[in-house]
Coordinates of C-alpha atoms and ligand atoms in Angstrom, one line a residue:
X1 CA -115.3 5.1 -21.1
X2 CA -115.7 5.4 -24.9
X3 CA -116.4 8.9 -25.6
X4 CA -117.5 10.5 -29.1
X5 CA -116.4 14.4 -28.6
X6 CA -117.5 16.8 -31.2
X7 CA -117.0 19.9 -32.7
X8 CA -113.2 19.5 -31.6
X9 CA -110.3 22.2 -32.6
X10 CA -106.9 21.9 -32.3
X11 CA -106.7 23.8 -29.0
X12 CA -109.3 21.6 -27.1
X13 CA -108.4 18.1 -28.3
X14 CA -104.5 19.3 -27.0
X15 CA -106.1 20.6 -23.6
X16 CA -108.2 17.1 -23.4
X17 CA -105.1 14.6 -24.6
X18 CA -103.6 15.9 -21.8
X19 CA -106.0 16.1 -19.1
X20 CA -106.9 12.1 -20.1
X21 CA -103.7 11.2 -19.0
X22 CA -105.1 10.8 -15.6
X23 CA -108.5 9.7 -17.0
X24 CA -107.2 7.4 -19.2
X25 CA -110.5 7.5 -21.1
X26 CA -111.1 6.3 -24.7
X27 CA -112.1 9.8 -26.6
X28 CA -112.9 10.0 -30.5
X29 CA -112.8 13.0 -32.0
X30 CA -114.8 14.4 -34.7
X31 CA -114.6 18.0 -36.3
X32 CA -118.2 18.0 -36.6
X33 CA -121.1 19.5 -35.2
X34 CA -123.5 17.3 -32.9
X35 CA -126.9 17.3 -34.8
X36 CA -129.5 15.2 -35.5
X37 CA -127.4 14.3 -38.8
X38 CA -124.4 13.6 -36.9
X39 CA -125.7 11.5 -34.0
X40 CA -124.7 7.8 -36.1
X41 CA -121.5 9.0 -35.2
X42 CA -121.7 8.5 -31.7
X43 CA -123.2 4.9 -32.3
X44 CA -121.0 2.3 -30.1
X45 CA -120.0 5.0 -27.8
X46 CA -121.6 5.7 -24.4
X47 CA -121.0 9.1 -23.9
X48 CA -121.1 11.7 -26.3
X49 CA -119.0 15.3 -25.6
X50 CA -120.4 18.2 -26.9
X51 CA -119.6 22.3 -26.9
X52 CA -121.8 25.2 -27.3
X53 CA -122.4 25.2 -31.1
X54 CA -123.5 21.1 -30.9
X55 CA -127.4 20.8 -31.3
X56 CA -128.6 18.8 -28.8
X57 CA -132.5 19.2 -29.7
X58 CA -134.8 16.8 -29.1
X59 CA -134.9 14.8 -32.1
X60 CA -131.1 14.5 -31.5
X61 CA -131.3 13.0 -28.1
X62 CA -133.8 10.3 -29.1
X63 CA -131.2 9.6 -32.1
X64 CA -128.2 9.8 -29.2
X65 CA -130.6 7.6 -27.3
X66 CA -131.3 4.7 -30.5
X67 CA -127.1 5.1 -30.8
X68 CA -126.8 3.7 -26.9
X69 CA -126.0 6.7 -25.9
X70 CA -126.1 6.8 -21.7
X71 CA -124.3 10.3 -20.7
X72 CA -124.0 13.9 -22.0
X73 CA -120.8 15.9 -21.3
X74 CA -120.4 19.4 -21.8
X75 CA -117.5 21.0 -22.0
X76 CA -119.5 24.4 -21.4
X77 CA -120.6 26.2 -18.5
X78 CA -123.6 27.6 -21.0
X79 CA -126.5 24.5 -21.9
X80 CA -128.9 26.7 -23.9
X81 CA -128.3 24.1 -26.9
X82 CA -129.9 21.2 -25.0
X83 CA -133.4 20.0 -24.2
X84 CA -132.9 19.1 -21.1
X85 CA -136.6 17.6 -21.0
X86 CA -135.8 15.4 -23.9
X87 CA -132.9 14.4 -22.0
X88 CA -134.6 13.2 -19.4
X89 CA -137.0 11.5 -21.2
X90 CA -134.5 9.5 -22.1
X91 CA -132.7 8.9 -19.3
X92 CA -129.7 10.5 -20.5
X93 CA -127.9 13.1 -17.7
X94 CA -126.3 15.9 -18.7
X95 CA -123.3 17.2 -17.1
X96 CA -121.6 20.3 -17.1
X97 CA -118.4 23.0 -16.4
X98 CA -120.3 25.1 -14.2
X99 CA -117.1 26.8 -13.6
X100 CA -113.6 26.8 -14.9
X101 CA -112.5 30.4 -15.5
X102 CA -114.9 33.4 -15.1
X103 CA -112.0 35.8 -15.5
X104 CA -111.2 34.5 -19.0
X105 CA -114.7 35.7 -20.0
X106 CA -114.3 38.6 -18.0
X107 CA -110.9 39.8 -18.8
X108 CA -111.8 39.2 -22.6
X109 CA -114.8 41.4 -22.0
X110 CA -112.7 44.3 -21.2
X111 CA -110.5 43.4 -24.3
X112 CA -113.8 44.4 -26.3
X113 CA -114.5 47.3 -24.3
X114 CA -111.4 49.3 -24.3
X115 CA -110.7 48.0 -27.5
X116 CA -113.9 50.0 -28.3
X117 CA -113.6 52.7 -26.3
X118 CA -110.1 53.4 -27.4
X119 CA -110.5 52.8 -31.0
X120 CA -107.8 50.1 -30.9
X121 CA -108.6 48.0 -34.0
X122 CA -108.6 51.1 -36.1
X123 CA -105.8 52.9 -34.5
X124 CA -103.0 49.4 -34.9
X125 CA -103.8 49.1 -38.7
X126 CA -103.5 52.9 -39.5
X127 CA -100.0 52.8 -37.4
X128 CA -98.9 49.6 -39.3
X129 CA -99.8 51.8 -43.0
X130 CA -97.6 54.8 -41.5
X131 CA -100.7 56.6 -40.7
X132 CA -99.7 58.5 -37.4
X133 CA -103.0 60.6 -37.7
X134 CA -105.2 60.7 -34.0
X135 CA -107.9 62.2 -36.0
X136 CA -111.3 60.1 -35.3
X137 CA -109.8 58.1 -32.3
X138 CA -111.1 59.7 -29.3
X139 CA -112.4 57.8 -27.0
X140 CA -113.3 58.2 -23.1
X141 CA -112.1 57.4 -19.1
X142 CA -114.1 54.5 -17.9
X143 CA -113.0 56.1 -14.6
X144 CA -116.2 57.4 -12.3
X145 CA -118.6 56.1 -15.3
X146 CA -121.3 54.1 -14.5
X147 CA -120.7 50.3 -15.2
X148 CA -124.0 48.1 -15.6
X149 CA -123.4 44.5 -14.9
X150 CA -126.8 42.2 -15.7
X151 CA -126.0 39.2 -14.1
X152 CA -123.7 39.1 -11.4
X153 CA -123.1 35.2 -11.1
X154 CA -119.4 34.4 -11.2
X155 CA -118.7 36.0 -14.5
X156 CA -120.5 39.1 -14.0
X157 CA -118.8 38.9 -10.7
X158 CA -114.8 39.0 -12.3
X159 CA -116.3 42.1 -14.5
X160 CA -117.2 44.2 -11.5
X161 CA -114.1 43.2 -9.5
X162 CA -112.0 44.6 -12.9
X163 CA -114.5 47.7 -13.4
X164 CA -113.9 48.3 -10.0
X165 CA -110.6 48.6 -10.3
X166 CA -111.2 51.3 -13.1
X167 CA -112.9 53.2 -10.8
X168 CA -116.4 52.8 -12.2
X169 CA -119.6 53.3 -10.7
X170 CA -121.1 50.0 -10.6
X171 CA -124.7 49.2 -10.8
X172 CA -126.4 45.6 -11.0
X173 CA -129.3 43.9 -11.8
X174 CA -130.1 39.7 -10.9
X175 CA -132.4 38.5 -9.2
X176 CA -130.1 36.6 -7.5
X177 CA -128.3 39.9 -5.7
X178 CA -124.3 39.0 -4.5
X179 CA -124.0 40.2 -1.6
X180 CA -120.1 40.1 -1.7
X181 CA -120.4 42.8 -4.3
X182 CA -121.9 45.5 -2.3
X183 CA -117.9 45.6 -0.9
X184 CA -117.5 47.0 -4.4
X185 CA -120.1 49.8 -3.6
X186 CA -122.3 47.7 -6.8
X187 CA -126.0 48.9 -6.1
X188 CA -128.9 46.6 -7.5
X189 CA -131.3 48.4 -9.2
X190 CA -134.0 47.4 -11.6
X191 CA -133.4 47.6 -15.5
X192 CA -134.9 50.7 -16.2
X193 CA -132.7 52.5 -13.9
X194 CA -129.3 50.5 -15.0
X195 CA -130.2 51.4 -19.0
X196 CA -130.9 55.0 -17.7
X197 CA -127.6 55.3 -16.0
X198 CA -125.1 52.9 -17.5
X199 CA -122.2 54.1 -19.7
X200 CA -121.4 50.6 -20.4
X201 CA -123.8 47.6 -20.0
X202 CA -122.2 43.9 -19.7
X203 CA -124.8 41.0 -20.4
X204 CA -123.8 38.0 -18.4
X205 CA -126.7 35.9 -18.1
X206 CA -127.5 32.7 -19.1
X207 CA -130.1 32.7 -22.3
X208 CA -133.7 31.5 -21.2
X209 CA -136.5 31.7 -22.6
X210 CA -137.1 34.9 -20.2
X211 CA -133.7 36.1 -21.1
X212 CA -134.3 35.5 -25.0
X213 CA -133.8 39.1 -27.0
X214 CA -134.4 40.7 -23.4
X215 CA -131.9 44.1 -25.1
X216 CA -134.6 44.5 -27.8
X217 CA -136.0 47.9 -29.5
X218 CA -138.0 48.9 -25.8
X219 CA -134.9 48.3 -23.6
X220 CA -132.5 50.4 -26.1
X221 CA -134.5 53.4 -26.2
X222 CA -134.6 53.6 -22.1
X223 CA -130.4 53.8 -22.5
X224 CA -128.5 56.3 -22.5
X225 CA -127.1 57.8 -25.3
X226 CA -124.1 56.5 -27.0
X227 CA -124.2 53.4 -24.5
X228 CA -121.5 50.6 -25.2
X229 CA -123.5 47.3 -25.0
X230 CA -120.9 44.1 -24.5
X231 CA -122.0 40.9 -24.7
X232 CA -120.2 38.1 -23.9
X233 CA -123.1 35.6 -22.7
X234 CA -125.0 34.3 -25.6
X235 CA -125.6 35.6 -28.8
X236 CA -129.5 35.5 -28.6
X237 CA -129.3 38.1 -25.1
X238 CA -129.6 40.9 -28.1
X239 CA -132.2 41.5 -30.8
X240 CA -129.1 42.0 -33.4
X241 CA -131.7 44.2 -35.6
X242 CA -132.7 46.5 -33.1
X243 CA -128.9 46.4 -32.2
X244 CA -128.3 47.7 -35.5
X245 CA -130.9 50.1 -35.8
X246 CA -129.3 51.5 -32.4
X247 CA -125.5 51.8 -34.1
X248 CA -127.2 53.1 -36.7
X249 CA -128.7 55.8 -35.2
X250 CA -126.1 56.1 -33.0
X251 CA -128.3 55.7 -30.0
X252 CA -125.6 53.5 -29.1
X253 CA -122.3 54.4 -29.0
X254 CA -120.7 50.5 -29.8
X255 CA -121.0 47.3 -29.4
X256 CA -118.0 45.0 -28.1
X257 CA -119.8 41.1 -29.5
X258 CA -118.1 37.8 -28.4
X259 CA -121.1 35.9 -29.4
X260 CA -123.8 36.0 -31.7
X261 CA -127.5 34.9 -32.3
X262 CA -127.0 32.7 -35.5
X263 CA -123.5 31.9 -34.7
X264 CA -124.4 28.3 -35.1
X265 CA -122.4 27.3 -38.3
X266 CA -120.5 30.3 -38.6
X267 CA -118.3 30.7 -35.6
X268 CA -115.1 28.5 -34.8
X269 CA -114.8 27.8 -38.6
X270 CA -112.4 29.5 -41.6
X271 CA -115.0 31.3 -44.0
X272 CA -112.5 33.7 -45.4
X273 CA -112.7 32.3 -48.8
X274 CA -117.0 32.2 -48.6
X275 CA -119.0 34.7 -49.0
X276 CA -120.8 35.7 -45.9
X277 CA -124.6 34.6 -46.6
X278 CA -125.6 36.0 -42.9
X279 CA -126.6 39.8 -44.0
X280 CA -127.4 40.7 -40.3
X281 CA -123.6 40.0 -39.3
X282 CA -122.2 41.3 -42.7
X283 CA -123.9 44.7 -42.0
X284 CA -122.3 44.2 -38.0
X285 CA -119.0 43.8 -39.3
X286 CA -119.7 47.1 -41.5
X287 CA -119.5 49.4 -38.4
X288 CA -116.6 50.8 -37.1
X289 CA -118.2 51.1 -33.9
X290 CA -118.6 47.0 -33.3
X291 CA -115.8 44.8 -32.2
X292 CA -117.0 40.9 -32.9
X293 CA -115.0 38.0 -31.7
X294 CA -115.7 34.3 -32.6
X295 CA -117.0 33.2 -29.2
X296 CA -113.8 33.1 -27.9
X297 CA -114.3 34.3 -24.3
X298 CA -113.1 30.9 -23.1
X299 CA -109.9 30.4 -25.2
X300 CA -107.0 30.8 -22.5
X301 CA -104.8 27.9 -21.6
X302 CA -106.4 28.2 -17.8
X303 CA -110.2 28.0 -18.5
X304 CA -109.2 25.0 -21.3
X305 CA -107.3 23.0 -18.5
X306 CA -110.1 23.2 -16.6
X307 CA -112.7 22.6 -18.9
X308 CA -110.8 19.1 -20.1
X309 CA -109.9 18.0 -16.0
X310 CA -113.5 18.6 -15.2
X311 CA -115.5 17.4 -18.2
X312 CA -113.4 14.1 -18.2
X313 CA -114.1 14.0 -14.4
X314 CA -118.0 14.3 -14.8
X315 CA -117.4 11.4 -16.9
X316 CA -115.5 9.3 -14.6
X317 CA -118.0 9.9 -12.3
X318 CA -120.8 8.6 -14.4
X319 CA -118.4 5.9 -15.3
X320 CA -118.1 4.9 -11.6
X321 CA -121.6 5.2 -10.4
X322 CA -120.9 8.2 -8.3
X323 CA -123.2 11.4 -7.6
X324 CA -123.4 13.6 -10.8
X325 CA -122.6 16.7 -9.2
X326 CA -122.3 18.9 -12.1
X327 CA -125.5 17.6 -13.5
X328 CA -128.3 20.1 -14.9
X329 CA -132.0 19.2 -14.7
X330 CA -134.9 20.8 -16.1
X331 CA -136.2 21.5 -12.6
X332 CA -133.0 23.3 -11.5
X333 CA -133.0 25.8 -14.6
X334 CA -133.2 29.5 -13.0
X335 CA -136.5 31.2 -13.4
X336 CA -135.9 35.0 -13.3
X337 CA -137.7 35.7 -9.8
X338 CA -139.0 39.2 -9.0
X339 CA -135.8 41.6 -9.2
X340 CA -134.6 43.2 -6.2
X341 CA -136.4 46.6 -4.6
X342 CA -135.8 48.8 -6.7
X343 CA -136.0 52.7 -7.4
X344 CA -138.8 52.2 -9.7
X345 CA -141.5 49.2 -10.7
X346 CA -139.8 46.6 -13.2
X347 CA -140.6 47.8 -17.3
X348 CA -139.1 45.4 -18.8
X349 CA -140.1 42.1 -17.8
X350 CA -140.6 39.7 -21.1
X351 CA -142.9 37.3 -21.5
X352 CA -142.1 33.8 -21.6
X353 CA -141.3 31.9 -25.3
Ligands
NAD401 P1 -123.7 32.0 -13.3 O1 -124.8 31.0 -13.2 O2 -122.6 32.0 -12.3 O3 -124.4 33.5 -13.3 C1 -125.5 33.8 -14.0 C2 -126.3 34.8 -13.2 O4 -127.4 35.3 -14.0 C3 -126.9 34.3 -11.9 O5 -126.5 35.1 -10.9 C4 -128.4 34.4 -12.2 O6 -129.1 34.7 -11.0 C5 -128.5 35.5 -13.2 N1 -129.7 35.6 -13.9 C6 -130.5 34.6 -14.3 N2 -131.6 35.1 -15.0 C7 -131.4 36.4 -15.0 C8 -132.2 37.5 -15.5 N3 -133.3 37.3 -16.2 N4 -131.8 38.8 -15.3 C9 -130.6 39.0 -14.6 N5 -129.9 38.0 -14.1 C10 -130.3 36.7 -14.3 O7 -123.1 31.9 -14.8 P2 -121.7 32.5 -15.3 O8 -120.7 31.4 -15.1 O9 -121.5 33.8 -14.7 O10 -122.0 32.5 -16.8 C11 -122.9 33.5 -17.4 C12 -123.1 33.1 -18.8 O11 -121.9 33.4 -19.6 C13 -123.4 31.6 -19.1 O12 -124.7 31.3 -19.0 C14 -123.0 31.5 -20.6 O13 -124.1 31.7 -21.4 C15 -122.0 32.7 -20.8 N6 -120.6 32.2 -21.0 C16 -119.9 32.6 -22.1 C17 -118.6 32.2 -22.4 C18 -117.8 32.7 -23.6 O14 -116.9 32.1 -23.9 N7 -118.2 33.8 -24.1 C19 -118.0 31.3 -21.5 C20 -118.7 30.8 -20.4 C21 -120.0 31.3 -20.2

């Protein structure tokens, strides 16, 4: 099948040269973003390949749709960046990596964290300028603290399996509960109680409209002080102002970021010679205290293997006729039911946007 793939790096286009071997599928690549402005490109193709940066609004779709378009791949387990209405309007399915490695993204959230927590960053690059000083590096055990996990799908899953083995406590909240994870000793509680406990809180949910800015000005003050917040979902989990107003105040104690809200045009590309228009990140990258990466939780040789054999396979399937099975539909998005029993009523519940 001719395939347009976009927003395509070095390390991906490798990872899906080799997995189309087997495929033997034609694939275009472009270094572009997927936008309304960039759909011509995928004219004469019949698929169209997109990541988690690619903007696949409506007005996109209908132009994918006037290009011939018939089939959208991700090569993401995340599909925030689609309207999966407008998709359907036009008949177009969009397929998904539901799954390739959790423990990349999970492993890479502890990077953040005990990068935090032991002051790494800081501590290398005084070492490298002869700087033997321990003076402002102390950090603290993660053993017997309280670990909040919100989300515990297979990614939040992989973090509680590795905080377990650090001997933290380990609370959750979903209101999906994983019953494996009570092996762990992981308790489900509501939010109010995981902010009030947590030492560290993990966001691993997918973004939503329900899940849009849910760590906002209300939820930080119910934390605990000097909380380390990671996030390595999606950027727009967190209110980055009211994050900031937290650091600043040191309310909370850091923040370990592989993702950002207006990441869109800024991360996976070299800006070092730019100056940094987005003032909300520039004053991020000020503190000492936060750790961003560039969306990068996926980036190990495993999870890109698996991201190229099963996106090409979704394709193949499509190609053949077969049942889509990594297909996402409107209907099958997950509404936030009611949370678990809990020790107290729910506080935190957001409204709909
Ligand atoms: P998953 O579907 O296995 O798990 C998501 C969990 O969130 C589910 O258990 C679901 O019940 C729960 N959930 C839904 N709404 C919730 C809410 N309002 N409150 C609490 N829990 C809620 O997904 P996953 O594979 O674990 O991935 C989680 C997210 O990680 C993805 O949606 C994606 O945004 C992000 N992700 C990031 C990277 C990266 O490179 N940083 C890579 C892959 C995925």
């Amino acid at each position: 099948m001719r395939v347009a793939v976009f927003d395509t790096h070095s390390f991906d286009r490798r990872a899906l040269e080799a997995a189309n071997q087997q495929f033997g599928h034609e694939l275009v690549f472009y270094d572009t973003r997927l936008s309304e402005d960039t759909a011509t490109l995928a004219r004469g193709f019949e698929a169209v390949c997109a990541f988690v940066n690619d903007r696949l609004d409506a007005r996109t779709i209908a132009a994918l749709a006037d290009e011939g378009v018939r089939l959208i791949a991700l090569r993401s387990a995340g599909y925030n960046n689609v309207d999966l209405v407008a998709a359907e309007t036009h008949e177009i399915p969009v397929v998904r990596v539901p799954e390739y490695s959790p423990y990349a993204i999970a492993e890479h959230t502890f990077a953040l964290l005990l990068a935090l927590v032991r002051r790494i960053p800081r501590a290398a690059s005084r070492v490298r300028d002869a700087n033997f000083s321990l003076d402002g590096l102390v950090g603290f055990d993660l053993h017997g603290k309280c670990f909040g996990i919100i989300g515990t799908g297979k990614i939040g899953a992989a973090v509680a399996h590795i905080a377990h083995g650090f001997g933290c406590r380990l609370m959750g909240y979903d209101p999906r509960p994983n019953p494996e994870l009570a092996e762990l000793g992981l308790r489900y509680v509501g939010l109010p109680e995981l902010y009030r406990e947590s030492a560290v809180i993990s966001l691993h949910v997918p973004l939503l409209p329900s899940t849009h800015h849910l760590i906002e000005r209300e939820a930080i003050a119910q934390m605990r002080d000097g909380v380390i917040i990671l996030n390595t979902g999606r950027g727009a989990l967190i209110d980055s102002r009211a994050l900031i107003d937290g650091l600043k105040s040191r309310k909370i104690g850091g923040a370990g970021l592989d993702v950002y809200e207006e990441e869109e045009g800024l991360f996976f590309r070299d800006l070092s010679d730019e100056v940094l228009q987005d003032d909300v990140l520039a004053r991020l990258l000020t503190l000492r205290n936060v750790i961003v990466t560039s969306h990068q939780g996926f980036l190990t040789r495993e999870a890109l293997a698996a991201i190229a054999q099963v996106t090409l396979s979704n394709i193949q399937a499509f190609e053949r006729g077969e049942a889509l099975v990594n297909e996402v539909r409107a209907e099958n998005v997950v509404r936030p039911a009611p949370p678990p029993a809990a020790s107290e009523p729910e506080a935190t519940s957001k409204p709909v946007r």
